[in-house]
CSV table of C-alpha atoms and ligand atoms in Angstrom, one decimal:
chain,number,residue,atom,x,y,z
A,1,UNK,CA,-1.3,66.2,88.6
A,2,UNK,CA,-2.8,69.9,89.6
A,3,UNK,CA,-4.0,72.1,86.3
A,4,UNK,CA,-2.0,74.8,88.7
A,5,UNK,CA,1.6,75.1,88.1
A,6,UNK,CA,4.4,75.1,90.8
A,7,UNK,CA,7.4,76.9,91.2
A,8,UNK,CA,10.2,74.7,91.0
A,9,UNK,CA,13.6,75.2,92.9
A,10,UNK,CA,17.5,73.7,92.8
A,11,UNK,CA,17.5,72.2,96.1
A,12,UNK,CA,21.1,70.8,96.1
A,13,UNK,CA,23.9,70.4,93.9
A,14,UNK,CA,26.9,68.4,93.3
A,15,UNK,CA,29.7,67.8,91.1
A,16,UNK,CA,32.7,65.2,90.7
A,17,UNK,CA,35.7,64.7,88.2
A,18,UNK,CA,37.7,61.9,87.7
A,19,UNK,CA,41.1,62.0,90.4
A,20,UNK,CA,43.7,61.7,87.3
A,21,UNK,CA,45.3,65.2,85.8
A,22,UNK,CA,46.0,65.7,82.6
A,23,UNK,CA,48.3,68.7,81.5
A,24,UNK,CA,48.6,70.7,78.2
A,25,UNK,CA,52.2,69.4,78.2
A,26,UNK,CA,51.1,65.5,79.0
A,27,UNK,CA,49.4,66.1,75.5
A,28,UNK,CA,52.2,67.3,74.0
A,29,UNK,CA,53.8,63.6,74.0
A,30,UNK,CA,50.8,62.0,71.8
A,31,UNK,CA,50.1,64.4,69.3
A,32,UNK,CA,51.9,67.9,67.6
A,33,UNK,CA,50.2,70.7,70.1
A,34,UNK,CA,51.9,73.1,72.1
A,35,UNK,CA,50.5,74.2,75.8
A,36,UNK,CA,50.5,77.5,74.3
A,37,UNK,CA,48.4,76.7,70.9
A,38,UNK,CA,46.0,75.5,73.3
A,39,UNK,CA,45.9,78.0,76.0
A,40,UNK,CA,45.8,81.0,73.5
A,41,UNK,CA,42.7,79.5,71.4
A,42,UNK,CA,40.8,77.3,73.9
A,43,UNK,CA,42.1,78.9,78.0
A,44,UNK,CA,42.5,75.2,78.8
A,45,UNK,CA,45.3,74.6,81.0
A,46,UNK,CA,44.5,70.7,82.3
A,47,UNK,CA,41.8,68.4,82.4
A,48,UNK,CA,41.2,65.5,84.2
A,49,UNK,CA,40.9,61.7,82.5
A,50,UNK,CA,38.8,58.5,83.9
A,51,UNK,CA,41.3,55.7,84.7
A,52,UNK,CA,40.2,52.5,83.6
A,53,UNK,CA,36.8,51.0,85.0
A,54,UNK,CA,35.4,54.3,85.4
A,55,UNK,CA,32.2,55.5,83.1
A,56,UNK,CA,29.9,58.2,82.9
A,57,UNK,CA,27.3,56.5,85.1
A,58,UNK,CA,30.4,56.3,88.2
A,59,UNK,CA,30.9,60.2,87.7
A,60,UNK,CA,27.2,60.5,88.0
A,61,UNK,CA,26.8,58.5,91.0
A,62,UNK,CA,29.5,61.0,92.6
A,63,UNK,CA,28.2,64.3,91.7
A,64,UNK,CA,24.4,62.7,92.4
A,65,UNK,CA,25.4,61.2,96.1
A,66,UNK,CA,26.9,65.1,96.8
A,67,UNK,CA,23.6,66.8,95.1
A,68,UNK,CA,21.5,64.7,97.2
A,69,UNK,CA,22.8,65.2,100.4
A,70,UNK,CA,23.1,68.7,99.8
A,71,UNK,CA,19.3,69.1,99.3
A,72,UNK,CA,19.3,66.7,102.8
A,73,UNK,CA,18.3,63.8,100.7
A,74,UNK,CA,18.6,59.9,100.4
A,75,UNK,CA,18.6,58.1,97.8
A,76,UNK,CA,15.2,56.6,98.1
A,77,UNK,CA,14.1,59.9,97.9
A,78,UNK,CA,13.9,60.2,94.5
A,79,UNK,CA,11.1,60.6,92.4
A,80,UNK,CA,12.6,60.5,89.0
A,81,UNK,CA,16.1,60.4,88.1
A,82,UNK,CA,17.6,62.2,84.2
A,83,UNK,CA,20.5,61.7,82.5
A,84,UNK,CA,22.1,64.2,80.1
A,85,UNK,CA,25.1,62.5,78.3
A,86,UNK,CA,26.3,61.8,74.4
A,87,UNK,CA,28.9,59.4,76.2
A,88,UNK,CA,26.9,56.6,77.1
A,89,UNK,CA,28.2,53.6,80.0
A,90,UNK,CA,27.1,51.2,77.5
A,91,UNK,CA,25.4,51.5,73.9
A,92,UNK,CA,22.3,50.6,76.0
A,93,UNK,CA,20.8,51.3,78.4
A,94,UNK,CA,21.2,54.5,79.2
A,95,UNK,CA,23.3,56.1,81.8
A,96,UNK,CA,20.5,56.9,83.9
A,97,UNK,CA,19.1,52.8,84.4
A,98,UNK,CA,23.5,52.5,85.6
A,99,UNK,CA,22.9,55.0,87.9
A,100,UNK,CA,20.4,54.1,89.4
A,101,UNK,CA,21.6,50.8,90.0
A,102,UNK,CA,24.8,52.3,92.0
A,103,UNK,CA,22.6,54.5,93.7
A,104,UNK,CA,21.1,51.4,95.3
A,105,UNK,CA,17.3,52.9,94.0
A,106,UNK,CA,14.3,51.0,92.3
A,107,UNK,CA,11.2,52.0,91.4
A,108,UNK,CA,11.5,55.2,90.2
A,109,UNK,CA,11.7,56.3,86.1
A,110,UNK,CA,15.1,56.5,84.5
A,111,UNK,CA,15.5,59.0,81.4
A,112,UNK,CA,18.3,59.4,79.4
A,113,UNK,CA,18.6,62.5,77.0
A,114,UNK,CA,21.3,63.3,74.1
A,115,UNK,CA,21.2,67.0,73.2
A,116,UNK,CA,24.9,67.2,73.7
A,117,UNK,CA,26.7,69.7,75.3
A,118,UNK,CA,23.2,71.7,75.6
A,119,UNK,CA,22.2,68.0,77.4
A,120,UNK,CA,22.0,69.6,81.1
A,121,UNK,CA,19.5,72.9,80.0
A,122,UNK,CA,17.4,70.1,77.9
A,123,UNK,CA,17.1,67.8,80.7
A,124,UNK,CA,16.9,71.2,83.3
A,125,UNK,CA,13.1,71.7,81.5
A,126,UNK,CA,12.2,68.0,81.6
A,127,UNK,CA,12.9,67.9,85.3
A,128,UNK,CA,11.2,70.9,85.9
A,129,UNK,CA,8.2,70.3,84.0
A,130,UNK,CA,7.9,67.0,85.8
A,131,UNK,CA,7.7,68.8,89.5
A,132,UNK,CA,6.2,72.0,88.1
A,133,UNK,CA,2.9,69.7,86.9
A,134,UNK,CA,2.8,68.0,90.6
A,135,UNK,CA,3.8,65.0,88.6
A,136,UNK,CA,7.0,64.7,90.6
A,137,UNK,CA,8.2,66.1,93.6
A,138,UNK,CA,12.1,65.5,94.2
A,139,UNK,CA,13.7,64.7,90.6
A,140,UNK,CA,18.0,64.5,90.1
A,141,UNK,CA,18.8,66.1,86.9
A,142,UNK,CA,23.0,64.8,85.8
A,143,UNK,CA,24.8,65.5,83.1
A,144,UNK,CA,27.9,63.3,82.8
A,145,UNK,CA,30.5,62.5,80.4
A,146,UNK,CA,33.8,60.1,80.0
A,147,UNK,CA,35.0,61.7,76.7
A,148,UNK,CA,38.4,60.7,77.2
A,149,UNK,CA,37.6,56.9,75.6
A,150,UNK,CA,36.3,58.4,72.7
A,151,UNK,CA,39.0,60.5,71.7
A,152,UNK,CA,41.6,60.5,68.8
A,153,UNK,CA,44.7,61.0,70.5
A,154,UNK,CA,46.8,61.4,67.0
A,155,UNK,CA,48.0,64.7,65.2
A,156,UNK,CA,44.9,63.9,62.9
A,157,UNK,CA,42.6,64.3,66.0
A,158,UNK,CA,43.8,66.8,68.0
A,159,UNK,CA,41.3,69.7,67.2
A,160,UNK,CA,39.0,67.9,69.4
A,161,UNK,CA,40.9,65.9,72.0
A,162,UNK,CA,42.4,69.2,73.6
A,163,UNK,CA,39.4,70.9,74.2
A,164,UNK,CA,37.1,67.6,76.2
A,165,UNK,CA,37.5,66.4,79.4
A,166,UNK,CA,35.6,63.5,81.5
A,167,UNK,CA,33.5,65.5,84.4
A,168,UNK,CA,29.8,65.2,85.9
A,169,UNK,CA,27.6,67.5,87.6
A,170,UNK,CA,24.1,66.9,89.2
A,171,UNK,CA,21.1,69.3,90.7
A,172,UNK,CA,17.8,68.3,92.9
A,173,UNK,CA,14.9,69.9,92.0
A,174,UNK,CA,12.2,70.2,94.5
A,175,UNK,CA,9.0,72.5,94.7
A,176,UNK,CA,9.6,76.0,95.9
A,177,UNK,CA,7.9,77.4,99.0
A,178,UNK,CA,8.3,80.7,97.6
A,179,UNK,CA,6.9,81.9,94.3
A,180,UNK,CA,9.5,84.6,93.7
A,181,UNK,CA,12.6,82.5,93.4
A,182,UNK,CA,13.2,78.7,91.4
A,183,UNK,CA,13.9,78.0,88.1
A,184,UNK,CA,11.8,81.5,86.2
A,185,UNK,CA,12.1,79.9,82.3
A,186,UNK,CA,14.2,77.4,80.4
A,187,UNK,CA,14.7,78.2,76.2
A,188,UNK,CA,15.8,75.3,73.8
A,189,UNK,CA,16.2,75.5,70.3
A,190,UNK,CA,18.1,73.1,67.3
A,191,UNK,CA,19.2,73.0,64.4
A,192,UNK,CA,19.5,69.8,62.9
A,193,UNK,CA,20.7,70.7,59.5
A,194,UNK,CA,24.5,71.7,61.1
A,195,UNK,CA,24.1,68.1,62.7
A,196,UNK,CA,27.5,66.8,61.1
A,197,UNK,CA,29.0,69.7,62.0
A,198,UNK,CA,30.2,68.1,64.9
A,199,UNK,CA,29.1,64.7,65.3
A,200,UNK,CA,30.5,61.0,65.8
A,201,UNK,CA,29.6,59.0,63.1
A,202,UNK,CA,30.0,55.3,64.1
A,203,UNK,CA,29.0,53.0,65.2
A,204,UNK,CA,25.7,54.0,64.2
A,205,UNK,CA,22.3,51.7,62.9
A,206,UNK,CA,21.9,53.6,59.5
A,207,UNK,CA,24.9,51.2,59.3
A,208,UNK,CA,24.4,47.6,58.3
A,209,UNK,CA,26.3,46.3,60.4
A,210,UNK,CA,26.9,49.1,63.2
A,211,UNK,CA,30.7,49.1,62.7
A,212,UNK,CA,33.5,47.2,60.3
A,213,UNK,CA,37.0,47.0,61.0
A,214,UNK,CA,37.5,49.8,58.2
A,215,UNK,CA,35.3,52.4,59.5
A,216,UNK,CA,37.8,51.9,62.6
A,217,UNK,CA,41.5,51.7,60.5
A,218,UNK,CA,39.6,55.3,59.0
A,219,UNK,CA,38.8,56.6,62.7
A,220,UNK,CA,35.0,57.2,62.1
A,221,UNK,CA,34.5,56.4,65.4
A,222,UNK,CA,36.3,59.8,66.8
A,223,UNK,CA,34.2,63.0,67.1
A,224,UNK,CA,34.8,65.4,64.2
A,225,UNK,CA,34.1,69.0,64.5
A,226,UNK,CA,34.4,72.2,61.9
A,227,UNK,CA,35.3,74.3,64.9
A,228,UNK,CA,35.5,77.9,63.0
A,229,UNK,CA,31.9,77.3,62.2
A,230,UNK,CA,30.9,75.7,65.5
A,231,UNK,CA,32.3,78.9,67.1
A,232,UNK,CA,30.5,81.0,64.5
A,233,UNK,CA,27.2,79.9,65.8
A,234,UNK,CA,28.2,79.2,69.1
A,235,UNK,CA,28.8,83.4,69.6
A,236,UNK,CA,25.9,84.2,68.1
A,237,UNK,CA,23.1,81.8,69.3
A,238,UNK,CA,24.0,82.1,73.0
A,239,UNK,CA,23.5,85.9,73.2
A,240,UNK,CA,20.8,85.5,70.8
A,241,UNK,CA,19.0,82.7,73.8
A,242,UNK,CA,20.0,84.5,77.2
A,243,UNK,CA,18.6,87.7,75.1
A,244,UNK,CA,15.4,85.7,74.9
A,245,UNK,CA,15.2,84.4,78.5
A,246,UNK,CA,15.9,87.8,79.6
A,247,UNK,CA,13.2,89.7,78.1
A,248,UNK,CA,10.7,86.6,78.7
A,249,UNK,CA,11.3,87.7,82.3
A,250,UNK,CA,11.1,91.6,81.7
A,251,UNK,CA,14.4,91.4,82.6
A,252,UNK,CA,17.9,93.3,81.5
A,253,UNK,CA,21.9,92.4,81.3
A,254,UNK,CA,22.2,94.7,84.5
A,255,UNK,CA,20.1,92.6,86.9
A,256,UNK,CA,21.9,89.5,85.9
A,257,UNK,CA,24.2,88.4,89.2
A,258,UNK,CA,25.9,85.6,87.3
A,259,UNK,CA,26.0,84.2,84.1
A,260,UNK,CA,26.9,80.5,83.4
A,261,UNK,CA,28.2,80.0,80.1
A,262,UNK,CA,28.6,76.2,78.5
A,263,UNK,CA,32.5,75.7,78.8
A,264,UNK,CA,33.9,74.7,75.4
A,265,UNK,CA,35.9,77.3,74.9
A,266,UNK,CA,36.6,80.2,77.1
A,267,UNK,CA,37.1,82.4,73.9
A,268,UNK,CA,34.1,82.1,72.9
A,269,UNK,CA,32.6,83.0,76.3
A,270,UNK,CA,34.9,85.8,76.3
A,271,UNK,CA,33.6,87.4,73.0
A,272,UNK,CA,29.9,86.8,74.0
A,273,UNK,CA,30.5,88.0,77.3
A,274,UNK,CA,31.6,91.2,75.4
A,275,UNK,CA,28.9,91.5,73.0
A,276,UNK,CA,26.4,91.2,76.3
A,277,UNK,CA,28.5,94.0,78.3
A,278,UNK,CA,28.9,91.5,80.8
A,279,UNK,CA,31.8,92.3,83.2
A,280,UNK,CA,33.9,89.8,83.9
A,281,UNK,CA,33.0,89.4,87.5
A,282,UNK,CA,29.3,88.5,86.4
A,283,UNK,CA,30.7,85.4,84.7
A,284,UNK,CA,32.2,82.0,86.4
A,285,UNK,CA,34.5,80.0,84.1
A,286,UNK,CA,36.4,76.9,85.3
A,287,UNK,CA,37.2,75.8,81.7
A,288,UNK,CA,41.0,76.1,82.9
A,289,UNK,CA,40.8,73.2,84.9
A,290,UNK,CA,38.6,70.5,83.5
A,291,UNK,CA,38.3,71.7,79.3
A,292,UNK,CA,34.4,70.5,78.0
A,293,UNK,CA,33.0,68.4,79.8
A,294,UNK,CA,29.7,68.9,77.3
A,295,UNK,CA,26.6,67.9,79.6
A,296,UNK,CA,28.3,68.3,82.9
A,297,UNK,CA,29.6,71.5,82.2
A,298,UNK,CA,27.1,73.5,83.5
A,299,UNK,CA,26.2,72.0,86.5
A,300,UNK,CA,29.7,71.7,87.3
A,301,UNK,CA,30.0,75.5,87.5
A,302,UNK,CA,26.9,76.1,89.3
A,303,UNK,CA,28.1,73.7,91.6
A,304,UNK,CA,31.1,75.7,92.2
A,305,UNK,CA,29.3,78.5,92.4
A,306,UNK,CA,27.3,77.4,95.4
A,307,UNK,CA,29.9,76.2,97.2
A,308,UNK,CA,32.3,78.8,96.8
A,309,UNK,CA,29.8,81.2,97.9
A,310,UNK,CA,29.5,82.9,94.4
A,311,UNK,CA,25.7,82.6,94.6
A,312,UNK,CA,23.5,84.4,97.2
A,313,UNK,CA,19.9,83.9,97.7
A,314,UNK,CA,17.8,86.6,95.8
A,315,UNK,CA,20.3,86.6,93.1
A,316,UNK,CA,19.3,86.5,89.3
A,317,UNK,CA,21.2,83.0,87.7
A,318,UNK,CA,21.5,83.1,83.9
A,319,UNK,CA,22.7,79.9,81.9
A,320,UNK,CA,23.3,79.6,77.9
A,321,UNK,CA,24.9,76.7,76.1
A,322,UNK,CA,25.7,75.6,72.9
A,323,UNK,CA,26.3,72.4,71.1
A,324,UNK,CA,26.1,69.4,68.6
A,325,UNK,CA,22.7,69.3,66.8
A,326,UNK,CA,23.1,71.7,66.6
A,327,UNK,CA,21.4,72.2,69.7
A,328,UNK,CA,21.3,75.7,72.3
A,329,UNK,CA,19.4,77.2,75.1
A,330,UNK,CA,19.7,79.1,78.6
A,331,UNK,CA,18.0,79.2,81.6
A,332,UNK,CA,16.7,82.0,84.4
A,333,UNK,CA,17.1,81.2,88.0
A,334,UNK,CA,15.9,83.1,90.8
A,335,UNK,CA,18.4,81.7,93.5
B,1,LIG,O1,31.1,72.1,73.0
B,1,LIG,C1,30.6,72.0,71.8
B,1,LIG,C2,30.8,73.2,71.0
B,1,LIG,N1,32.2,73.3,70.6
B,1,LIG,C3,32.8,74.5,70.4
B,1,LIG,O2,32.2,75.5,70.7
B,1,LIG,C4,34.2,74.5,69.8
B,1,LIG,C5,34.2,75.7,68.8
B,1,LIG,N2,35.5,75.8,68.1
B,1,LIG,C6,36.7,76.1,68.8
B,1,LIG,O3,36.7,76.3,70.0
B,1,LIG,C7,37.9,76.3,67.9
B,1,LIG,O4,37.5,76.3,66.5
B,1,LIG,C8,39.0,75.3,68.2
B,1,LIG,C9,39.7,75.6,69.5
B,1,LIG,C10,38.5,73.9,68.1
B,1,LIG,C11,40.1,75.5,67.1
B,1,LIG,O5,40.6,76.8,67.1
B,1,LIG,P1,40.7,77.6,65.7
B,1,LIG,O6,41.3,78.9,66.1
B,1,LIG,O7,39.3,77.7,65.1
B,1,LIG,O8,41.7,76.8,64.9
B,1,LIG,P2,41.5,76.1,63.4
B,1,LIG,O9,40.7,74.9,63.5
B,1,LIG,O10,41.1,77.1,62.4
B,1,LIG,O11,43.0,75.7,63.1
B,1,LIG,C12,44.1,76.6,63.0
B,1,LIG,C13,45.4,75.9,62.9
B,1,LIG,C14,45.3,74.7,61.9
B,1,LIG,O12,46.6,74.7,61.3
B,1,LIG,P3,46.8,75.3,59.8
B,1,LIG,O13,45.9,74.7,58.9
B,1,LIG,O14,46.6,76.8,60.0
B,1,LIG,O15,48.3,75.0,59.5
B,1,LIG,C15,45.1,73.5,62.7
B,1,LIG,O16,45.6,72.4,62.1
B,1,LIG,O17,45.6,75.2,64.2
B,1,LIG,C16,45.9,73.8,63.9
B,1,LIG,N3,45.5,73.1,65.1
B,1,LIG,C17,46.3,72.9,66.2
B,1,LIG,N4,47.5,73.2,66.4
B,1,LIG,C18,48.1,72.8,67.6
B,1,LIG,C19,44.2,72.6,65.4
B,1,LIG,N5,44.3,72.0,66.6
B,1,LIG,C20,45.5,72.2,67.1
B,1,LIG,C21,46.1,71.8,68.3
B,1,LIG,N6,47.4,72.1,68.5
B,1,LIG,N7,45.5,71.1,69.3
């Protein structure tokens, strides 16, 4: 490690969902929900579901094979790999140790971290920390969920189960040759107090034992969410963050080139898109196709972004999310 910091760039990214379709109206047969309830509060049209056999860690090795070769990668490569997920392959280990097993990779450290739908911006600073200290010099930073397994399908549950779907998204970061552009600042905050305010509560080890049959007939096990309030906060902490990021980087709404908003719900990216005076061609939503895909979210769009040729080199990148914990940050990226 060097006492000088580097300047730390997204060298490639990458993203993958699951093949199988699920439609506003395929969820009208399980539960009382109408497409139109759920376009008008939530924009979500379809999202896509994990068949059988697939997990979190088999969406990351997708979207981590594509970011890899995009930054003209292998594998071995790798210095470090991170995990952002609150859907894990396995109670443990973490996604990141699965991973790297179907990536074929030994050797290097595998980190998993929870910070929920905020997971990708939490993990975004760990990773560049790591190559920004010289510690590490080519680090893949996933998020990746299979929500879909965890969700309560019933009238009583469907809140929640409208709004997720199963997706992954990955980023290499590398050192940057040039000083100007690369990842400029990375803000977290929580809030642990709100921390039931969406949550899962079981199985959990403040239980003794983890899980009983009747925590199960009573559905414990199925995320639970006070969604006015979540959106509440949600409006006001992620203008309140990019805010923050902005003027850490003497910077204004008007340079911004695109803005990257966690996809929960494309209402609430709507109205903080408003309170920023953001027009609507500064910010990328595909919320339509693949609902919250928490962790992956992010990178998923900025994947899109790159490959749809949304992002040019020079431009100013904002990020902001917002989620369980609760937890929220955003990020600055010179592209
Ligand atoms: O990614 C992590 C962060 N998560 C978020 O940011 C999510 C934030 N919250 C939200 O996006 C919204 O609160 C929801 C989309 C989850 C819900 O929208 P809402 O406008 O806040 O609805 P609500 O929960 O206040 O419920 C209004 C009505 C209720 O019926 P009654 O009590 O008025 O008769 C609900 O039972 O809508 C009902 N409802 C539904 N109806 C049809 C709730 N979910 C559904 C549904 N289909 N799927």
């Amino acid at each position: 490690m060097s006492n000088v910091m580097r300047q730390v760039r997204i060298s490639g990214t990458g993203m993958y969902v699951p093949p199988r379709v699920v439609k506003n109206s395929d969820l009208e047969e399980l539960m009382e929900t109408t497409d139109e309830w759920i376009r008008q509060r939530t924009g979500i049209e379809e999202r896509h579901h994990a068949d059988p056999g697939t997990g979190p860690a088999d969406l990351a090795y997708e979207s981590s094979v594509r970011a890899i070769e995009a930054a003209g990668l292998e594998p071995g490569d790798l210095d470090a790999i991170l995990v952002a997920s609150l859907s894990p392959h396995h109670d443990f280990p973490g996604v990141s140790s699965f991973l790297q097993d179907r990536l074929g990779i030994a050797g290097c450290p595998t980190l998993d971290l929870r910070a929920q739908c905020t997971g990708f911006l939490y993990a975004l600073q760990v990773g560049q920390l790591y190559v920004a200290s010289g510690l590490y010099d080519r680090v893949l930073v996933c998020g990746a969920e299979v929500h879909s397994t965890a969700l309560d399908f019933s009238t009583r549950g469907r809140d929640v189960a409208v709004i997720f779907g199963d997706g992954s998204g990955a980023v290499i970061l590398e050192p940057s040759e040039d000083a100007e552009r690369g990842i400029l600042s990375v803000h977290l905050h929580g809030q642990g107090e709100h921390a039931k305010r969406l949550w899962v509560e079981a199985p959990g080890s403040s239980f003794h034992p983890r899980i009983t049959h009747e925590m199960l007939d009573e559905g414990r096990q199925y995320p639970k969410m006070d969604g006015r309030f979540v959106f509440k906060h949600a409006v006001t902490r992620m203008p309140e963050v990019l805010h923050e990021a902005l003027d850490h980087n003497k910077c204004s709404i008007e340079d911004l080139d695109l803005c990257l908003f966690h996809q929960a719900n494309l209402r609430i990216n709507e109205y903080v898109a408003g309170q920023l005076g953001l027009p609507p061609e500064k910010v990328y939503s595909n919320i339509q196709r693949y609902g919250n895909c928490s962790a992956g979210a992010i990178p998923m769009l900025l994947d899109e972004c790159v490959r749809g040729g949304r992002v040019a080199e020079g431009d100013l990148v904002a990020m902001a999310g917002f989620g369980s914990g609760f937890t929220w940050g955003a990020a600055l990226i010179r592209w």
